PDB file of C-alpha atoms and ligand atoms in Angstrom:
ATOM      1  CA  UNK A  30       0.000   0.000   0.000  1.00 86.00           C
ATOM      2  CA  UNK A  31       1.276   3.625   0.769  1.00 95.00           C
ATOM      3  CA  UNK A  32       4.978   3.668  -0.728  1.00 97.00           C
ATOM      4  CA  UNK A  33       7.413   5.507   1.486  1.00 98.00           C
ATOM      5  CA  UNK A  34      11.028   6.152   0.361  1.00 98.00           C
ATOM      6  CA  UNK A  35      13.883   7.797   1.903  1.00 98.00           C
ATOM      7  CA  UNK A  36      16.470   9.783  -0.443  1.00 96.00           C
ATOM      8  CA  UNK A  37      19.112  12.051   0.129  1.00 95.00           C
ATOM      9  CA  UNK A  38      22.049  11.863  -2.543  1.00 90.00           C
ATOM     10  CA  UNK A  39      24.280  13.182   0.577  1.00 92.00           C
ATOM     11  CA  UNK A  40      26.320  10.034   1.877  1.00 91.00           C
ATOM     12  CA  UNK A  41      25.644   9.195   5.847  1.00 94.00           C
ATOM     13  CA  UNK A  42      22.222  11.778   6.676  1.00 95.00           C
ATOM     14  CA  UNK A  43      20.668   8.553   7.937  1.00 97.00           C
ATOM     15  CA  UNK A  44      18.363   6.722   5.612  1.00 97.00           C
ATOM     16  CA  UNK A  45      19.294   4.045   6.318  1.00 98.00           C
ATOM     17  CA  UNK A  46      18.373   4.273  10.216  1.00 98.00           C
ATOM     18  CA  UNK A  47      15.298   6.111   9.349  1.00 98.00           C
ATOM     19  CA  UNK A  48      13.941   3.490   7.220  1.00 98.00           C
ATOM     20  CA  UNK A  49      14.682   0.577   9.718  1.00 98.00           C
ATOM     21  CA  UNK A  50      13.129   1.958  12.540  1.00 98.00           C
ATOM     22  CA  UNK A  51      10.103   3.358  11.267  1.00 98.00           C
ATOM     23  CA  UNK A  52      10.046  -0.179   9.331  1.00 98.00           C
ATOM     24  CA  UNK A  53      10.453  -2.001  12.783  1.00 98.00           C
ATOM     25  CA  UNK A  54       7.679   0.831  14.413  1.00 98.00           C
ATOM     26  CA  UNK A  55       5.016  -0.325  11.924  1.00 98.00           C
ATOM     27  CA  UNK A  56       5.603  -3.730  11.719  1.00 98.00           C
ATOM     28  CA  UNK A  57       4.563  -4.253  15.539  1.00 96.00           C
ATOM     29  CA  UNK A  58       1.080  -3.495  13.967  1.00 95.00           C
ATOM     30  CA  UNK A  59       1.140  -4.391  10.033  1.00 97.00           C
ATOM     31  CA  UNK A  60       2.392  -6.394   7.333  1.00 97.00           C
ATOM     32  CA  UNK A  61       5.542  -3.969   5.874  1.00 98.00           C
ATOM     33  CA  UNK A  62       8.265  -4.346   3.421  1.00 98.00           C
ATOM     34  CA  UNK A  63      11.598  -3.028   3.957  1.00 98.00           C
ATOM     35  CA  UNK A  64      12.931  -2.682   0.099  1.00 98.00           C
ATOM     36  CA  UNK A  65      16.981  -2.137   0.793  1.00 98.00           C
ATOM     37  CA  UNK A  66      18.105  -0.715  -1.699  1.00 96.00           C
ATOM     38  CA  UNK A  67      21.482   0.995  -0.602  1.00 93.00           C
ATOM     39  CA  UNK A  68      24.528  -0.452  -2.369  1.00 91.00           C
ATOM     40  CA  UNK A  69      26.231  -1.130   0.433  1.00 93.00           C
ATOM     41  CA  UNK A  70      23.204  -3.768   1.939  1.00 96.00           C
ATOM     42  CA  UNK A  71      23.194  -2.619   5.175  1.00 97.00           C
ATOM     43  CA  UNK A  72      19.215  -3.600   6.446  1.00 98.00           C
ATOM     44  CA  UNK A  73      20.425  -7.344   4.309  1.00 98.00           C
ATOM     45  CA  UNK A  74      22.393  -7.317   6.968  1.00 98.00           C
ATOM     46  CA  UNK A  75      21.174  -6.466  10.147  1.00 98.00           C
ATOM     47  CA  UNK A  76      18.351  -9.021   8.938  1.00 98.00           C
ATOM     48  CA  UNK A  77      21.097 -11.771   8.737  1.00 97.00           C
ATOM     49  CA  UNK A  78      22.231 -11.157  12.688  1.00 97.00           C
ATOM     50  CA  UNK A  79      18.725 -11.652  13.989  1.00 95.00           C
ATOM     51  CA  UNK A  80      15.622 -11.721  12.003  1.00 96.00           C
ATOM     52  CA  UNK A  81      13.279  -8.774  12.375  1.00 96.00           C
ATOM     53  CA  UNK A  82       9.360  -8.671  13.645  1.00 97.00           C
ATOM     54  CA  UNK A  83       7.322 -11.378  12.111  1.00 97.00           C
ATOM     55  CA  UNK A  84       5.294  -8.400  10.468  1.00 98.00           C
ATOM     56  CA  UNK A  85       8.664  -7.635   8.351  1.00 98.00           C
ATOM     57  CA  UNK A  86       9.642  -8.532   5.226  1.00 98.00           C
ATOM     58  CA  UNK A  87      12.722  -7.656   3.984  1.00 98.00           C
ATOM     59  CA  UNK A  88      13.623  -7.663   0.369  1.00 98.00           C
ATOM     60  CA  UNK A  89      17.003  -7.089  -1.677  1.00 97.00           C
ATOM     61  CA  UNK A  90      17.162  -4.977  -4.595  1.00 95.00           C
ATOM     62  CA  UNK A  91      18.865  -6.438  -7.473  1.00 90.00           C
ATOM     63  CA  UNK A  92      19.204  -3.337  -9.520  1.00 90.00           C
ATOM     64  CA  UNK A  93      17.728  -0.033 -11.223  1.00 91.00           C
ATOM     65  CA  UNK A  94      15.968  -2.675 -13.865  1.00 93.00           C
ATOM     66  CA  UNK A  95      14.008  -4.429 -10.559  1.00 95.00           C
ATOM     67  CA  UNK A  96      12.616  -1.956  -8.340  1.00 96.00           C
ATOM     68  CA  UNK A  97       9.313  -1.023  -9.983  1.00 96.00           C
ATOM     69  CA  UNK A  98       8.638  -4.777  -9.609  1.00 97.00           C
ATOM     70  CA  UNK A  99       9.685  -5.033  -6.453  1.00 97.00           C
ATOM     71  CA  UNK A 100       7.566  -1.799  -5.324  1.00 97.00           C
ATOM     72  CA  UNK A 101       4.744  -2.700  -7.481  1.00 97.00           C
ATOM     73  CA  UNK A 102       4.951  -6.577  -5.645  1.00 97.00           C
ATOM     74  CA  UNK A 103       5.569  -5.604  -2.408  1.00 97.00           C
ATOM     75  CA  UNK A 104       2.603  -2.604  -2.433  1.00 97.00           C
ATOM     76  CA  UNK A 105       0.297  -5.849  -3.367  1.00 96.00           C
ATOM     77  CA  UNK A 106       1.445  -7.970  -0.288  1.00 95.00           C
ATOM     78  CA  UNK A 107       1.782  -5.274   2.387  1.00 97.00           C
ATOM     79  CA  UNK A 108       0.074  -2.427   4.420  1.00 97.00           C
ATOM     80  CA  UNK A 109       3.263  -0.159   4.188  1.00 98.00           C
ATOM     81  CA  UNK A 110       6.522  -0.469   1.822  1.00 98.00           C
ATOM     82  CA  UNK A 111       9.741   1.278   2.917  1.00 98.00           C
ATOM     83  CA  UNK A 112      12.384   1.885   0.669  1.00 98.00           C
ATOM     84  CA  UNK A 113      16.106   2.751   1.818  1.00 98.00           C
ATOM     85  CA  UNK A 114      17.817   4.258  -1.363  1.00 96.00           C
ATOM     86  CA  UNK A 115      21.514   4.460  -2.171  1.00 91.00           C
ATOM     87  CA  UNK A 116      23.394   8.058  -1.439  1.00 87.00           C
ATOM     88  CA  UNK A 117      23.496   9.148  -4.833  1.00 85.00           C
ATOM     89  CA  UNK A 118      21.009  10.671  -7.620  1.00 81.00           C
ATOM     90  CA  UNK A 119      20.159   8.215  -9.602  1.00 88.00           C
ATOM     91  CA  UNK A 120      17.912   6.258 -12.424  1.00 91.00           C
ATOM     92  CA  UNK A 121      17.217   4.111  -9.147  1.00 94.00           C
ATOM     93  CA  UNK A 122      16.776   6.612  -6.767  1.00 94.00           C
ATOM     94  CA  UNK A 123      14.304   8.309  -9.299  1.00 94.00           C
ATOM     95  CA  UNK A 124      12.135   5.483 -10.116  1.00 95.00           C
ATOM     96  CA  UNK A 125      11.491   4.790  -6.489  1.00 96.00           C
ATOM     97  CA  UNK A 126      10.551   8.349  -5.772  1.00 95.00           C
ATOM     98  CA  UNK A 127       8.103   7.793  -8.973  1.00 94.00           C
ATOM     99  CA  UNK A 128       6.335   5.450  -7.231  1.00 95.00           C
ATOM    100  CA  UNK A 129       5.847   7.015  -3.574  1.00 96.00           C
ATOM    101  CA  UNK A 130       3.400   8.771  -1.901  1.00 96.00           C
ATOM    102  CA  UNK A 131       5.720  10.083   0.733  1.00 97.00           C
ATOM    103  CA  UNK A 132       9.112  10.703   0.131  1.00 98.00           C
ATOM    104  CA  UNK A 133      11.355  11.110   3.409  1.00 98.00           C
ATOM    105  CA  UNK A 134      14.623  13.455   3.734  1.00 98.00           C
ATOM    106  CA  UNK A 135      16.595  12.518   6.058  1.00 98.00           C
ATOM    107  CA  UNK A 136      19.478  15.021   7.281  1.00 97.00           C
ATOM    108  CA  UNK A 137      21.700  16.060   9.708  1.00 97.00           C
ATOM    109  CA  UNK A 138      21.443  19.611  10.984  1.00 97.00           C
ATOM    110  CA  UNK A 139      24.595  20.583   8.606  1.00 95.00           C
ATOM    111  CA  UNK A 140      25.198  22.418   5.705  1.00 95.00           C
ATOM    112  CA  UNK A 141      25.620  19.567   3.231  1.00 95.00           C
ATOM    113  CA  UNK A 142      23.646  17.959   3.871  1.00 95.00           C
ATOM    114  CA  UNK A 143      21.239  20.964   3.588  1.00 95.00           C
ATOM    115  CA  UNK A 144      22.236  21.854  -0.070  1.00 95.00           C
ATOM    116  CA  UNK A 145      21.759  17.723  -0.791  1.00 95.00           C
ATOM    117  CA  UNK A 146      18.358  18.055   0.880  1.00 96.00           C
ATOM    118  CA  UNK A 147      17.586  20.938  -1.670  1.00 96.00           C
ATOM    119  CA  UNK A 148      18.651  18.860  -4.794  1.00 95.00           C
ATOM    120  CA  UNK A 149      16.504  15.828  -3.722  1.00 95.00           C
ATOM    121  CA  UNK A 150      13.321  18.664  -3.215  1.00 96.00           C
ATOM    122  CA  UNK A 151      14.323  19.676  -6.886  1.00 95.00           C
ATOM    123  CA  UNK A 152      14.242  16.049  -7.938  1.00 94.00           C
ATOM    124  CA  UNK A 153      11.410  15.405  -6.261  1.00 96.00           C
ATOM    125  CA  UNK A 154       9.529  18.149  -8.523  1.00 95.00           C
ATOM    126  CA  UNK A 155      10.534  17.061 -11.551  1.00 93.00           C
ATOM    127  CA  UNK A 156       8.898  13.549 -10.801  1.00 92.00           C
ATOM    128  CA  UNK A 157       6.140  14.905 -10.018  1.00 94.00           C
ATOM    129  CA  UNK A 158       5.852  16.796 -13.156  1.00 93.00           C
ATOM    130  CA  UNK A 159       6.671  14.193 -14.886  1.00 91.00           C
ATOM    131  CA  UNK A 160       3.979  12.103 -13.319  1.00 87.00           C
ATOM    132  CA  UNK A 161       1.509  15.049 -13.320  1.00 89.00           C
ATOM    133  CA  UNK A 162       0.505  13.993  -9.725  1.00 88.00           C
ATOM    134  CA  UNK A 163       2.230  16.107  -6.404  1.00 90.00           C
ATOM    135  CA  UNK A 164       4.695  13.372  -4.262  1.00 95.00           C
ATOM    136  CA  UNK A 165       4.500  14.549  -1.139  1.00 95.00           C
ATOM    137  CA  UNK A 166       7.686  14.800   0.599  1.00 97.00           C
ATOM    138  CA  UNK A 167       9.251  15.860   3.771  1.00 98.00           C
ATOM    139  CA  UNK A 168      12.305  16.234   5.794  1.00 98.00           C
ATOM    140  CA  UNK A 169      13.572  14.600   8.958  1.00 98.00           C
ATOM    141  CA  UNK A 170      16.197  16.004  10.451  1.00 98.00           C
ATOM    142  CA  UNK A 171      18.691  13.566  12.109  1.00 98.00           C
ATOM    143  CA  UNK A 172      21.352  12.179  14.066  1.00 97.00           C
ATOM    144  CA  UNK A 173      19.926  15.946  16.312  1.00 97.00           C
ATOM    145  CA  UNK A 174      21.415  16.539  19.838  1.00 94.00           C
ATOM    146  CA  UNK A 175      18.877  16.293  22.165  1.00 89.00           C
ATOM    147  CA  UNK A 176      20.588  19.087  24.322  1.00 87.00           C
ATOM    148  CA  UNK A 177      23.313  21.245  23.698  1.00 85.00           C
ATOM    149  CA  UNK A 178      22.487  22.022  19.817  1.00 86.00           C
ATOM    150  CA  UNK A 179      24.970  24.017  18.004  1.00 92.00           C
ATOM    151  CA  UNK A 180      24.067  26.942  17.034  1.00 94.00           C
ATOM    152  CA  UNK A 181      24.652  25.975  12.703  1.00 94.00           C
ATOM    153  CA  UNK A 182      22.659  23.671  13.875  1.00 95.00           C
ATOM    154  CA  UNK A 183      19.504  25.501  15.772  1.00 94.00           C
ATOM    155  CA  UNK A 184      19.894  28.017  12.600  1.00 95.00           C
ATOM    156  CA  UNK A 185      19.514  25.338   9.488  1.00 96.00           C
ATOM    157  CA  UNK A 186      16.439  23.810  11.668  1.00 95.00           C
ATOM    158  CA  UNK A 187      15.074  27.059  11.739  1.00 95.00           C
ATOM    159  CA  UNK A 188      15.856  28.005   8.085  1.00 95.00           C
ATOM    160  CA  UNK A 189      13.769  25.087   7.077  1.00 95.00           C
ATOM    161  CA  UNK A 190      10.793  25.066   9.708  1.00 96.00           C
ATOM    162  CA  UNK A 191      10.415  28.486   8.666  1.00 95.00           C
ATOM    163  CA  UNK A 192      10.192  27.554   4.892  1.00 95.00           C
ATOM    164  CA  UNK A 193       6.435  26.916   4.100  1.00 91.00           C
ATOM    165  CA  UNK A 194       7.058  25.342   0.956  1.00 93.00           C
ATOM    166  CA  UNK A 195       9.244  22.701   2.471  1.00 96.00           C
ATOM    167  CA  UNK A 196       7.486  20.663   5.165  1.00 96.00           C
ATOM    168  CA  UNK A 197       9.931  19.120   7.734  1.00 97.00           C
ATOM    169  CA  UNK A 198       8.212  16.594  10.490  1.00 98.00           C
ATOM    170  CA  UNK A 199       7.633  17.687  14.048  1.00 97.00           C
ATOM    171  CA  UNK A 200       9.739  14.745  15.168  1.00 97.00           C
ATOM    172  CA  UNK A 201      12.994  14.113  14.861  1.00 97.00           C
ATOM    173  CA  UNK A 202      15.680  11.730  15.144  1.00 98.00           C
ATOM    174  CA  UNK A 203      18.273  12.073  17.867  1.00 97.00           C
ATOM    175  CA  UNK A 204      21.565  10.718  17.981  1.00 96.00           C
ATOM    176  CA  UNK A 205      21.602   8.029  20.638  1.00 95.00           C
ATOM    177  CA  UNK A 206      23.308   4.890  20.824  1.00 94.00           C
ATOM    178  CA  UNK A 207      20.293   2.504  20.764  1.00 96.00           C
ATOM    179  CA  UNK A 208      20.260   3.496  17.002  1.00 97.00           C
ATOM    180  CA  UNK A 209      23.336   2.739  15.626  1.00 96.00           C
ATOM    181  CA  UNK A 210      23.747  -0.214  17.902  1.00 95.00           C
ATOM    182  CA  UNK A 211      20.667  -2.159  16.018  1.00 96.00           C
ATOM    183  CA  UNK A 212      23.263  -2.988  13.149  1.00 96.00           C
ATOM    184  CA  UNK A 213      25.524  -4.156  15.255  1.00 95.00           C
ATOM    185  CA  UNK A 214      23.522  -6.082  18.073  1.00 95.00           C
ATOM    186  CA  UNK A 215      20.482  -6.698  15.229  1.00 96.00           C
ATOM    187  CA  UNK A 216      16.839  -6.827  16.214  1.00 96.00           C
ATOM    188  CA  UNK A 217      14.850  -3.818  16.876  1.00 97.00           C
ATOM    189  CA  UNK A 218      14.981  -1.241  19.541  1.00 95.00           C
ATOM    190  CA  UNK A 219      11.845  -3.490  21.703  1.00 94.00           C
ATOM    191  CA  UNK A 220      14.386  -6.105  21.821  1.00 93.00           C
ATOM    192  CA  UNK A 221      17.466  -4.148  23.192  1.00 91.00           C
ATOM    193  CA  UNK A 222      18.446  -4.472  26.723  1.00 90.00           C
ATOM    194  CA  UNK A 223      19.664  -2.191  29.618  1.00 89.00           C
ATOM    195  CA  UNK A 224      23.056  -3.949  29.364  1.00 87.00           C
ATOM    196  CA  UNK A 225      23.349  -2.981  25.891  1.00 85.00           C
ATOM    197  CA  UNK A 226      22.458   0.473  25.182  1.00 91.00           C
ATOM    198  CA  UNK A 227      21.796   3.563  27.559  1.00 88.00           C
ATOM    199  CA  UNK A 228      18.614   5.512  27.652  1.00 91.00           C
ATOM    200  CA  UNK A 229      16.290   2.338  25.707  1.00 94.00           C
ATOM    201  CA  UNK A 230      13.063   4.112  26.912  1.00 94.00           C
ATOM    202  CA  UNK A 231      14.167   7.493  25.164  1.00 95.00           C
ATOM    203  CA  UNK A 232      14.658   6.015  22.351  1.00 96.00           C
ATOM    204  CA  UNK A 233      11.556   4.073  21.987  1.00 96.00           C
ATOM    205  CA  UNK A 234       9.606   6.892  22.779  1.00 97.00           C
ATOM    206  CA  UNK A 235      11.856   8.723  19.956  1.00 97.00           C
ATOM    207  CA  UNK A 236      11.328   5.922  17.076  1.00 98.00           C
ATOM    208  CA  UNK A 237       7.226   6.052  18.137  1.00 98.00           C
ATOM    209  CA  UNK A 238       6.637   9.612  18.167  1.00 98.00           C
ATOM    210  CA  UNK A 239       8.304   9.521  14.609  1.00 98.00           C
ATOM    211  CA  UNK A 240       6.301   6.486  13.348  1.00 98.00           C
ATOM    212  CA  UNK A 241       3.181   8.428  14.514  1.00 98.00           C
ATOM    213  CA  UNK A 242       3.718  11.201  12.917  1.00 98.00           C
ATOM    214  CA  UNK A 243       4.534   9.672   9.444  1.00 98.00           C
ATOM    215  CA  UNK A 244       1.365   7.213   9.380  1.00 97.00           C
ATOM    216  CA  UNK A 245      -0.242  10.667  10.852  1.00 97.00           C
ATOM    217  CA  UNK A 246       0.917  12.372   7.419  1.00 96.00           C
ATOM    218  CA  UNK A 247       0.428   9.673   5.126  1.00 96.00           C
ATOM    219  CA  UNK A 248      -3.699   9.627   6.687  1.00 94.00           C
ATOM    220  CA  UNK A 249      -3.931  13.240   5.903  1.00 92.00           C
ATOM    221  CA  UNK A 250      -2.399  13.027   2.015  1.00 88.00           C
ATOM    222  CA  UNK A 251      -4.340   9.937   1.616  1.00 85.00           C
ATOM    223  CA  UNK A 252      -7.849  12.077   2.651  1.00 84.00           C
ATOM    224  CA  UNK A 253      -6.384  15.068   0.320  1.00 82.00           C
ATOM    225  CA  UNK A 254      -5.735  12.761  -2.528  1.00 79.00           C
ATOM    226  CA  UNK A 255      -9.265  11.275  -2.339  1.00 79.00           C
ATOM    227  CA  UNK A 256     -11.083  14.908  -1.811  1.00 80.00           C
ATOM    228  CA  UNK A 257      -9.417  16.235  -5.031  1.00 73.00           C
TER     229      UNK A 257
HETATM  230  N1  ATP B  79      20.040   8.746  14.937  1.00 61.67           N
HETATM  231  C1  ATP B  79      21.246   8.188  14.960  1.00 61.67           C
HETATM  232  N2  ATP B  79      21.884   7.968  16.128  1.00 61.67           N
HETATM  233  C2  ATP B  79      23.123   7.425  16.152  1.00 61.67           C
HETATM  234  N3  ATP B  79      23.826   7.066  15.059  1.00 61.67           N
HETATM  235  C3  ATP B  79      23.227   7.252  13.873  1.00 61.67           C
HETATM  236  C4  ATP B  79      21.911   7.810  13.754  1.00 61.67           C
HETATM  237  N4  ATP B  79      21.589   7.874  12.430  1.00 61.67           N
HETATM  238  C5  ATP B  79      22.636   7.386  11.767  1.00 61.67           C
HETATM  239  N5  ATP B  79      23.625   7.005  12.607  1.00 61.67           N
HETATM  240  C6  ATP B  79      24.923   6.436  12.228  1.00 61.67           C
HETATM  241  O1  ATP B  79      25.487   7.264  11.194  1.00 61.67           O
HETATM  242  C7  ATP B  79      25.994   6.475  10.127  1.00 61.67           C
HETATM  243  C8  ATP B  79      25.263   6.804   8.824  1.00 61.67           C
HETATM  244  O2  ATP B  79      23.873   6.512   9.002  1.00 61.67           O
HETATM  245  P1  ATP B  79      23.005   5.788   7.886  1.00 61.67           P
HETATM  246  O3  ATP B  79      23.709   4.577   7.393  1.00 61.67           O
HETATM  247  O4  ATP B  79      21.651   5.638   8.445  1.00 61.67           O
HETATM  248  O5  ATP B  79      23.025   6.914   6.761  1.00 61.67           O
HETATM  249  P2  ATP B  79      22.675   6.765   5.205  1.00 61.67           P
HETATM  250  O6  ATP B  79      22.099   8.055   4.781  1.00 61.67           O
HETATM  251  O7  ATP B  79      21.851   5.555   4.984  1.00 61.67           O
HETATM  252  O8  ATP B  79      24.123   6.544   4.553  1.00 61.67           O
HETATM  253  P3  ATP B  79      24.457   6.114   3.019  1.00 61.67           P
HETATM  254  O9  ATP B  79      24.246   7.358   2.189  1.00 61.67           O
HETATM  255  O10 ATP B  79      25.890   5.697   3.081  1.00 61.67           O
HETATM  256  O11 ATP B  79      23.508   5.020   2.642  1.00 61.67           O
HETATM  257  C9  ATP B  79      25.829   5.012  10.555  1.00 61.67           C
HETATM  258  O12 ATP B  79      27.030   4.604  11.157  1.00 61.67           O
HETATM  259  C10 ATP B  79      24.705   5.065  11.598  1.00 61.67           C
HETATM  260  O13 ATP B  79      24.822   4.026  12.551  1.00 61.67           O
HETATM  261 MG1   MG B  80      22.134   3.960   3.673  1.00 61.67          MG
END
């Protein structure tokens, strides 16, 4: 069903995070499919440690010839399909984000990844011309401090909240420990213990409040789509 993709051609703004835990989030409650679709393989992987939720299926892109199929299949089988694309613009990257009704942004609170957020927004556009349909998008800033923000950093958040042509979500993503752990320890964050990571409940809370507000979003363009 609803197609959700996460692109940024800037290397390391955390798709790939992103996409697994809102993947994990939804899959306590639905069928989803995590498409991975980042060269490197890194959900492939963290599936190979542990498994995921029983709700999760994870599938492998092949290549830039495969994906529609695997979208088109994998919007037939599940309630939500989440697809982690590779750090680059590409023929790839663009048919995924022709086939989603929310695209995601992840990026950190820096400058390039700013500028690489702006290129995917321009991207973005140009799909949707070409499809002569609006994909919604939005960003997610990531990898935030949850105190102590720099101040580049307090002043790109603003410069984009303040934007009303580019919608950014009320959550965000912190940097904590529990998140970058998952590829190393495997499983989701519902699984991690006390012994392995600091501050677990924080970081549920964090990966909830996030998945809320994205099914939240996805409810409200569904209701638009239908009244126009
Ligand atoms: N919220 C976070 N908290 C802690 N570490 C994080 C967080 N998000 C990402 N990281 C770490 O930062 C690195 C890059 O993150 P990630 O792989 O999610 O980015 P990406 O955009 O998918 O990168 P690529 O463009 O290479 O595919 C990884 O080592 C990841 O563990
Ligand atoms: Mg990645």
């Amino acid at each position: 069903m609803p197609v959700i993709s996460f692109a940024n051609s800037k290397g390391g703004s955390g798709k790939t995070t992103s996409a697994l835990l809102l993947a994990c989030e939804l899959a306590q409650y639905k069928d989803t499919t995590l498409i991975d679709a980042d060269p490197r393989r890194p959900i492939t992987e963290w599936y190979k440690i542990k498994g995921g939720p029983d709700r999760l299926k994870v599938v492998t892109n092949s290549d830039e010839n495969t994906i529609l199929d695997e979208i088109e299949q994998a919007s037939a089988e599940s309630s939500f399909v989440i697809v982690d694309l590779e750090g680059v613009a590409s023929r790839l990257t663009s048919y995924a984000i022709s086939m989603s009704d929310l695209v995601i942004i992840p990026m950190k609170e820096q400058q390039q990844d700013a500028w690489a957020a702006m290129d995917v927004i321009k991207q973005i556009k140009m799909e949707s011309r070409a499809r002569r349909t609006m994909i919604p998008f939005s960003i997610l800033f990531t990898q935030t401090r949850v105190v102590a923000k720099s101040r580049t950093a307090r002043h790109i958040a603003e410069q984009f909240r303040a934007t009303k042509t580019i919608p950014c979500l009320q959550a965000e993503i912190n940097d904590r420990d529990a998140f970058s752990a998952l590829f190393n320890i495997g499983g989701t964050i519902h699984d991690l213990k006390t012994s392995d990571v600091n501050n677990i409940t924080a970081a549920k809370e964090n990966a909830n409040v996030y998945a809320e507000e994205v099914v939240r979003i996805l409810r409200e363009s569904k209701k638009t789509k239908e009244a126009a």
